[in-house]
Each structure stands twice: as C-alpha cells, then as structure tokens.
Short mmCIF file of C-alpha atoms in Angstrom, two decimals:
data_model
loop_
_atom_site.label_atom_id
_atom_site.label_comp_id
_atom_site.label_asym_id
_atom_site.label_seq_id
_atom_site.Cartn_x
_atom_site.Cartn_y
_atom_site.Cartn_z
CA MET T 1 0.00 0.00 0.00
CA ASN T 2 1.63 3.30 -1.08
CA LEU T 3 1.83 6.45 1.08
CA ASP T 4 -1.07 8.26 -0.62
CA VAL T 5 -3.48 5.38 -0.05
CA LYS T 6 -2.39 5.04 3.58
CA MET T 7 -2.90 8.76 4.14
CA ILE T 8 -6.37 8.66 2.56
CA PHE T 9 -7.43 5.88 4.93
CA PHE T 10 -5.93 7.79 7.86
CA VAL T 11 -7.77 11.03 7.07
CA LEU T 12 -11.05 9.16 6.55
CA PHE T 13 -10.55 7.47 9.91
CA CYS T 14 -9.98 10.86 11.60
CA LEU T 15 -13.11 12.28 9.99
CA LEU T 16 -15.24 9.34 11.08
CA THR T 17 -13.98 9.21 14.65
CA SER T 18 -14.09 12.99 15.18
CA GLY T 19 -17.78 13.29 14.32
CA THR T 20 -17.18 15.44 11.23
CA VAL T 21 -18.85 12.67 9.24
CA ASN T 22 -22.16 11.50 10.66
CA TRP T 23 -21.65 7.81 9.88
CA ALA T 24 -24.01 6.70 12.69
CA GLY T 25 -27.07 8.25 11.03
CA ASP T 26 -29.85 9.11 13.46
CA SER T 27 -28.95 6.39 15.96
CA VAL T 28 -27.18 8.84 18.30
CA PRO T 29 -29.57 11.43 19.79
CA ASP T 30 -28.69 15.10 20.25
CA TYR T 31 -28.12 15.59 23.98
CA HIS T 32 -27.16 19.27 23.88
CA ASP T 33 -30.40 20.53 25.43
CA LEU T 34 -30.85 17.75 28.01
CA ASP T 35 -29.96 17.83 31.67
CA ARG T 36 -27.05 15.46 32.33
CA ARG T 37 -29.31 13.32 34.54
CA GLN T 38 -31.48 12.58 31.50
CA VAL T 39 -28.54 11.40 29.36
CA ALA T 40 -28.11 7.63 29.09
CA ASP T 41 -25.24 6.29 31.22
CA CYS T 42 -23.54 4.78 28.17
CA PHE T 43 -22.81 8.32 26.93
CA LYS T 44 -21.30 9.56 30.22
CA TRP T 45 -17.85 9.26 31.79
CA ARG T 46 -17.81 6.49 34.42
CA MET T 47 -16.41 8.63 37.24
CA LYS T 48 -16.66 5.77 39.73
CA ASP T 49 -13.96 3.95 37.75
CA LEU T 50 -11.61 6.66 39.03
CA TYR T 51 -13.07 7.46 42.47
CA GLY T 52 -16.28 6.45 44.16
CA SER T 53 -16.70 9.84 45.83
CA ILE T 54 -15.10 13.23 46.46
CA ASN T 55 -13.94 12.00 49.87
CA GLU T 56 -12.14 9.10 48.19
CA TRP T 57 -10.41 11.61 45.87
CA LYS T 58 -9.34 13.75 48.86
CA ALA T 59 -8.00 10.71 50.71
CA HIS T 60 -5.93 9.72 47.68
CA LYS T 61 -4.62 13.27 47.42
CA VAL T 62 -3.24 12.96 50.98
CA GLU T 63 -1.47 9.74 49.95
CA VAL T 64 -0.01 11.42 46.88
CA LEU T 65 1.39 14.27 48.98
CA LYS T 66 3.11 11.63 51.13
CA ARG T 67 4.54 10.11 47.95
CA PHE T 68 5.92 13.53 47.00
CA ARG T 69 7.90 13.59 50.25
CA GLN T 70 9.14 10.05 49.67
CA LEU T 71 10.20 11.00 46.13
CA LYS T 72 12.37 13.80 47.51
CA ALA T 73 14.10 11.31 49.80
CA LEU T 74 14.69 8.82 46.98
CA LYS T 75 15.89 11.57 44.67
CA LYS T 76 18.84 12.38 46.94
CA ASN T 77 20.42 9.01 46.19
CA TRP T 78 19.22 8.77 42.60
CA LYS T 79 21.96 7.97 40.14
CA ALA T 80 21.87 6.85 36.53
CA THR T 81 22.51 3.22 37.35
CA ALA T 82 20.17 0.25 37.36
CA GLY T 83 20.91 -0.43 41.05
CA LYS T 84 19.80 2.95 42.41
CA GLY T 85 18.00 4.37 39.43
CA LEU T 86 15.46 1.60 38.86
CA PRO T 87 13.62 1.80 42.23
CA PHE T 88 13.43 5.57 41.91
CA LEU T 89 12.10 5.42 38.34
CA GLN T 90 9.50 2.84 39.33
CA TYR T 91 8.31 4.96 42.25
CA LEU T 92 8.34 8.03 40.03
CA SER T 93 6.11 6.33 37.44
CA SER T 94 3.59 5.05 39.97
CA THR T 95 3.42 8.53 41.53
CA GLU T 96 2.86 10.09 38.11
CA ARG T 97 -0.05 7.72 37.47
CA SER T 98 -1.58 8.72 40.80
CA VAL T 99 -1.24 12.44 40.05
CA LEU T 100 -2.76 12.02 36.59
CA ARG T 101 -5.64 10.01 38.06
CA LEU T 102 -6.40 12.84 40.50
CA TYR T 103 -6.19 15.37 37.68
CA ALA T 104 -8.38 13.36 35.27
CA TYR T 105 -11.19 13.03 37.80
CA ALA T 106 -11.10 16.73 38.72
CA GLU T 107 -10.94 17.86 35.10
CA LEU T 108 -13.83 15.64 33.98
CA GLN T 109 -16.01 16.68 36.92
CA ASN T 110 -15.24 20.32 36.19
CA HIS T 111 -16.26 19.84 32.54
CA VAL T 112 -19.52 18.18 33.59
CA ASN T 113 -20.57 21.22 35.60
CA MET T 114 -18.34 24.28 35.17
CA GLU T 115 -20.56 26.32 37.49
CA ASP T 116 -19.95 24.06 40.50
CA ALA T 117 -17.55 25.88 42.85
CA GLY T 118 -16.57 22.60 44.54
CA PHE T 119 -15.41 21.03 41.28
CA GLN T 120 -13.60 24.25 40.38
CA ARG T 121 -11.61 24.02 43.65
CA LEU T 122 -10.93 20.35 42.98
CA TYR T 123 -9.62 21.16 39.51
CA ALA T 124 -7.44 23.99 40.86
CA GLU T 125 -5.93 21.67 43.49
CA ALA T 126 -5.26 18.96 40.90
CA SER T 127 -3.67 21.46 38.50
CA THR T 128 -1.37 22.68 41.28
CA LEU T 129 -0.35 19.11 42.12
CA LEU T 130 0.38 18.36 38.47
CA GLY T 131 2.50 21.49 38.11
CA GLN T 132 4.38 20.72 41.32
CA PHE T 133 5.10 17.16 40.24
CA TYR T 134 6.55 18.06 36.83
CA GLY T 135 8.34 21.10 38.28
CA ASP T 136 10.20 18.85 40.71
CA LEU T 137 11.50 16.78 37.78
CA ALA T 138 13.62 19.64 36.41
CA ASP T 139 16.77 18.73 38.35
CA ILE T 140 16.30 15.04 37.44
CA LYS T 141 16.42 16.01 33.77
CA ALA T 142 19.67 17.87 34.43
CA GLU T 143 21.21 14.74 35.98
CA VAL T 144 20.06 12.62 33.04
CA LEU T 145 21.83 15.00 30.65
CA ILE T 146 25.04 14.98 32.72
CA VAL T 147 25.30 11.19 32.40
CA GLY T 148 25.15 11.55 28.61
CA LYS T 149 23.18 9.83 25.88
CA THR T 150 25.95 7.33 25.04
CA GLU T 151 26.16 6.13 28.63
CA TRP T 152 22.39 5.76 28.83
CA LEU T 153 22.32 3.62 25.70
CA LYS T 154 24.91 1.33 27.32
CA LEU T 155 22.76 1.10 30.46
CA PHE T 156 19.69 0.12 28.44
CA LYS T 157 21.64 -2.77 26.89
CA LEU T 158 23.11 -3.91 30.21
CA HIS T 159 19.85 -3.62 32.17
CA PRO T 160 16.71 -4.64 30.19
CA GLU T 161 14.56 -3.67 33.20
CA LEU T 162 15.22 -0.02 32.29
CA GLU T 163 13.57 -0.47 28.87
CA PRO T 164 10.15 1.03 29.91
CA TRP T 165 11.90 4.37 30.51
CA LYS T 166 14.05 4.37 27.39
CA ASN T 167 11.80 6.58 25.25
CA ARG T 168 11.28 9.14 28.02
CA ILE T 169 15.01 9.33 28.78
CA LEU T 170 15.91 9.75 25.12
CA ASP T 171 13.16 12.37 24.76
CA ILE T 172 14.99 14.49 27.36
CA PHE T 173 18.02 14.58 25.05
CA ALA T 174 15.87 15.39 22.01
CA ARG T 175 14.25 18.32 23.84
CA ASP T 176 17.54 19.59 25.21
CA ALA T 177 18.55 20.58 21.67
CA HIS T 178 15.61 23.00 21.71
CA SER T 179 15.90 24.29 25.27
CA LEU T 180 16.56 27.96 25.98
CA SER T 181 19.61 29.40 27.68
CA PRO T 182 18.92 30.86 31.18
CA ASP T 183 18.96 34.42 29.79
CA LEU T 184 16.63 33.62 26.92
CA LYS T 185 14.35 31.66 29.23
CA ALA T 186 14.05 34.66 31.56
CA LEU T 187 13.37 36.95 28.60
CA SER T 188 10.81 34.53 27.17
CA THR T 189 9.01 34.41 30.53
CA ASP T 190 8.88 38.21 30.65
CA LEU T 191 7.56 38.44 27.08
CA ALA T 192 5.05 35.59 27.38
CA PRO T 193 2.11 37.88 28.30
CA LEU T 194 2.90 40.06 25.27
CA PHE T 195 3.03 37.05 22.93
CA ARG T 196 -0.34 35.87 24.22
CA LEU T 197 -2.06 39.20 23.53
CA PRO T 198 -3.19 38.40 19.94
CA GLU T 199 -4.80 35.15 21.08
CA LYS T 200 -6.49 36.85 24.07
CA ALA T 201 -7.75 39.64 21.82
CA MET T 202 -9.14 37.11 19.35
CA ARG T 203 -10.93 35.25 22.14
CA ALA T 204 -12.41 38.52 23.42
CA LEU T 205 -13.56 39.39 19.90
CA LEU T 206 -15.19 36.01 19.24
CA ASP T 207 -16.67 35.51 22.71
CA VAL T 208 -17.66 39.05 23.67
CA ASP T 209 -17.41 41.88 21.16
CA LEU T 210 -18.42 40.21 17.89
CA PRO T 211 -22.13 40.90 17.20
CA THR T 212 -24.13 37.69 17.39
CA PRO T 213 -26.18 36.98 14.25
CA GLU T 214 -29.24 34.74 14.28
CA VAL T 215 -30.36 32.14 11.78
CA THR T 216 -33.65 30.28 11.40
CA LEU T 217 -33.33 26.54 10.90
CA SER T 218 -35.62 24.41 8.74
CA ASP T 219 -37.66 23.39 11.80
CA GLY T 220 -38.34 27.06 12.63
CA LYS T 221 -35.89 27.17 15.51
CA ARG T 222 -33.90 30.42 15.82
CA VAL T 223 -30.26 29.95 16.74
CA LYS T 224 -27.83 32.59 17.98
CA LEU T 225 -24.50 32.10 16.24
CA SER T 226 -22.06 33.14 18.92
CA TYR T 227 -18.74 31.28 18.76
CA THR T 228 -20.15 28.67 21.15
CA GLY T 229 -23.45 28.48 19.24
CA PHE T 230 -21.63 28.00 15.95
CA ARG T 231 -19.45 25.22 17.35
CA ARG T 232 -22.59 23.52 18.56
CA TYR T 233 -24.56 23.62 15.31
CA TYR T 234 -21.91 23.79 12.57
CA ASN T 235 -22.10 20.02 12.04
CA CYS T 236 -25.89 19.61 12.15
CA ARG T 237 -27.33 16.81 10.02
CA ASN T 238 -29.57 18.90 7.76
CA ASP T 239 -27.51 19.95 4.71
CA GLN T 240 -29.43 23.18 4.08
CA ASP T 241 -29.26 24.18 7.74
CA ARG T 242 -25.54 23.52 7.77
CA ILE T 243 -24.99 25.69 4.70
CA ARG T 244 -27.15 28.44 6.17
CA ILE T 245 -25.28 28.36 9.50
CA HIS T 246 -21.81 28.50 7.93
CA ARG T 247 -22.76 31.22 5.47
CA ARG T 248 -24.36 33.46 8.08
CA TYR T 249 -21.58 33.02 10.63
CA TYR T 250 -18.73 33.76 8.23
CA GLN T 251 -20.58 36.64 6.55
CA ASN T 252 -20.70 38.23 9.98
CA MET T 253 -17.00 37.57 10.61
CA ALA T 254 -16.12 39.04 7.20
CA ARG T 255 -17.18 42.46 8.50
CA PHE T 256 -14.10 42.34 10.75
CA GLN T 257 -11.72 40.62 8.37
CA THR T 258 -9.00 43.29 8.61
CA LEU T 259 -8.96 43.15 12.41
CA ILE T 260 -9.01 39.34 12.41
CA ALA T 261 -6.19 39.20 9.85
CA THR T 262 -4.11 41.59 12.00
CA LEU T 263 -4.64 39.45 15.09
CA PHE T 264 -3.75 36.29 13.17
CA HIS T 265 -0.59 37.99 11.91
CA GLY T 266 0.37 38.89 15.47
CA GLY T 267 -0.23 35.32 16.64
CA ILE T 268 1.75 33.81 13.77
CA SER T 269 4.63 36.24 14.36
CA SER T 270 4.86 35.17 18.01
CA HIS T 271 4.93 31.52 16.90
CA VAL T 272 7.75 32.22 14.44
CA ILE T 273 9.81 34.02 17.11
CA ASP T 274 9.20 31.22 19.61
CA ALA T 275 10.28 28.59 17.06
CA SER T 276 13.43 30.53 16.22
CA GLN T 277 14.38 30.88 19.89
CA HIS T 278 14.00 27.12 20.38
CA ASN T 279 16.19 26.26 17.39
CA PHE T 280 13.41 25.03 15.10
CA ALA T 281 13.43 25.72 11.37
CA SER T 282 9.77 26.75 11.46
CA SER T 283 6.78 27.05 13.78
CA LEU T 284 5.29 24.02 11.99
CA GLU T 285 8.37 21.96 12.83
CA MET T 286 8.07 23.05 16.48
CA ARG T 287 4.39 22.10 16.62
CA MET T 288 4.98 18.70 15.05
CA PHE T 289 7.92 17.99 17.37
CA ASP T 290 5.56 17.32 20.31
CA GLU T 291 3.66 14.85 18.14
CA ASN T 292 6.93 13.10 17.21
CA LYS T 293 6.18 13.85 13.57
CA LYS T 294 8.04 15.65 10.79
CA ALA T 295 6.81 18.91 9.25
CA SER T 296 6.93 17.15 5.88
CA ASP T 297 4.27 14.66 7.13
CA PHE T 298 1.81 17.51 7.65
CA LYS T 299 2.56 18.98 4.23
CA THR T 300 2.04 15.55 2.67
CA ALA T 301 -1.35 15.27 4.37
CA ILE T 302 -2.40 18.68 2.98
CA ARG T 303 -1.28 17.74 -0.53
CA ILE T 304 -3.16 14.43 -0.46
CA VAL T 305 -6.36 15.97 0.90
CA LYS T 306 -6.28 18.60 -1.84
CA THR T 307 -5.61 15.98 -4.50
CA HIS T 308 -8.42 13.67 -3.35
CA LEU T 309 -10.90 16.29 -2.12
CA PRO T 310 -13.87 14.85 -4.10
CA LEU T 311 -13.30 11.46 -2.43
CA PHE T 312 -13.36 13.01 1.06
CA HIS T 313 -16.54 14.91 0.20
#
C-alpha cells in the first residue's frame, strides 16, 4: 500500500472518529439541550472507575502528597545506574499515574458542571499538584543530561529492566537541543504575556465583542451564532441548515476581516519568534515535534487531501 493510499485511509478514519462525518445516522440522539441526569449512562464518563466519591479523591490526594515527600528522599540518592535508578524510576512512574488520576477526575467533573464551585476548587488543586510534580522533575532532567546519551544507551543494553523508561530518557536529550539558555528563558518568561495578547484579543472578539447573528433553521428554531453556538450547530445533520449556519456566521466575521487578519498575523509572528528561539526551522516543525512527527508529514497530508478532495466529500 503506497503512502497516498495510507494517508487517505488515515484522514477518513480521523473524519469518522471525530464526528465530522455523521456515519451513525440518526442512531445517536442530540443531547445538547438535556440535563445530564437525562442522558443515558452509556454516553457519560464512568467517574466511579476513578473514584467512588469526592472524599475518596481527597484521601488519595493525601497519599499522593506523602509520595511527594518520599520521592524527595529517593531523589537524593538517585543515580543513573540500574541499582539505584530503577527503584526511583519505578516509584516516580507510579506517583505520576496517581497524580494524573487525581487530575483526570477533577478535570472531567469540572467539565460536567463548570458552574460548580466545589469542582472548580478540585480542579485547581489537581492542576497545582500536576505542576508541582513536573516542576520537581527539572533537576532530574539535568542529571540525566550529565550522564550523557551514550552512557544511557549502554545502560539500556546492560539492564533490560530499564527499557520502559528508554523513550522518556531519550526524549529528554531530544528536547535539550531545543531548550533555551537561562537568559533567553528569563526573557521569554517576561515576554510571554505580550506574545499571548493576539490570542487573548481574538478570544475577546469572538466571545464578547463580535455581534451575534441569528439564523432560522428548517424546523423554525432560531439559533444565535455566537462562537459557542456556531461550534454547537456547525455540524448539524440537515444539509441546508448547515450551509445556512456556515454562510451566516462567516458573513458576519467578514465584516471584521482586517482586524481578524491583523490578530492572526500577530499570533503567527509570536509563533515564528518562539520557534526561532528554540532552534526550530519553522513554527510548523516546532508544533509537530511534540507529536513526534516531521513537518513534511503535515505537508504531505495537505497535498493528499487537496488531490483527493472529491473522495473526502
């Protein structure tokens, strides 16, 4: 199977699984306007698979904080050898799973009801824990780099039990090539709010300042096409309604096309500067780096989609 055919199947798979193509017909109801309690359980997250209650989550959080203290003790004697390194890495991984479990529960509960102050506090606590955990790993990364990539590769051959951590260790070396010097890092931190301004301005425009047009659907329902409203209805099943929604929404945005283009230019410029500072050839290369993909892969996907557009339609 050649590359083009593989890419076609991949793009079709993404379309089907993302909901862009309604391949399930009318078998899946529209739950947008229903209270969560009225939604069938098969369409909800099974929170009890993570924690049976908030109290259970809080009890686990106390255990995780104890693990943080134990990690600090283990880290003092951590060396890049199988003898001392393996127990530490194992404890580190199990602690990471615990932190991510706490975070997943809090994030999902917060998404279920964003107006619930209790879930908001839970999410804030989980986010702090996650940041603290990964922040404490900074000096570990420095020690990994001091040992050197060649020495690590020897250790992986000598000690197969280290294999589960091979990709993560090697990823540290890959990212080091794109890390900032202390001076540039400090400058980047200071300029971060400035770089985020175009994105914040765009969000304010779309969510607040942009006038909200209305459109009447084929069933007589009037829909307000705010950014949220558009995202909700842009993929509706009725072809004529979908055309009407897209046309009305983008006609409204076209009234501010100069402002939107200026904000996009500002955002793209910040991406280009950021990529240059991190030793990437382009902002696309930087974005694809986190996906462990090449920039050329993305360009190939664009070319193939353009070539076979009628098939995708």
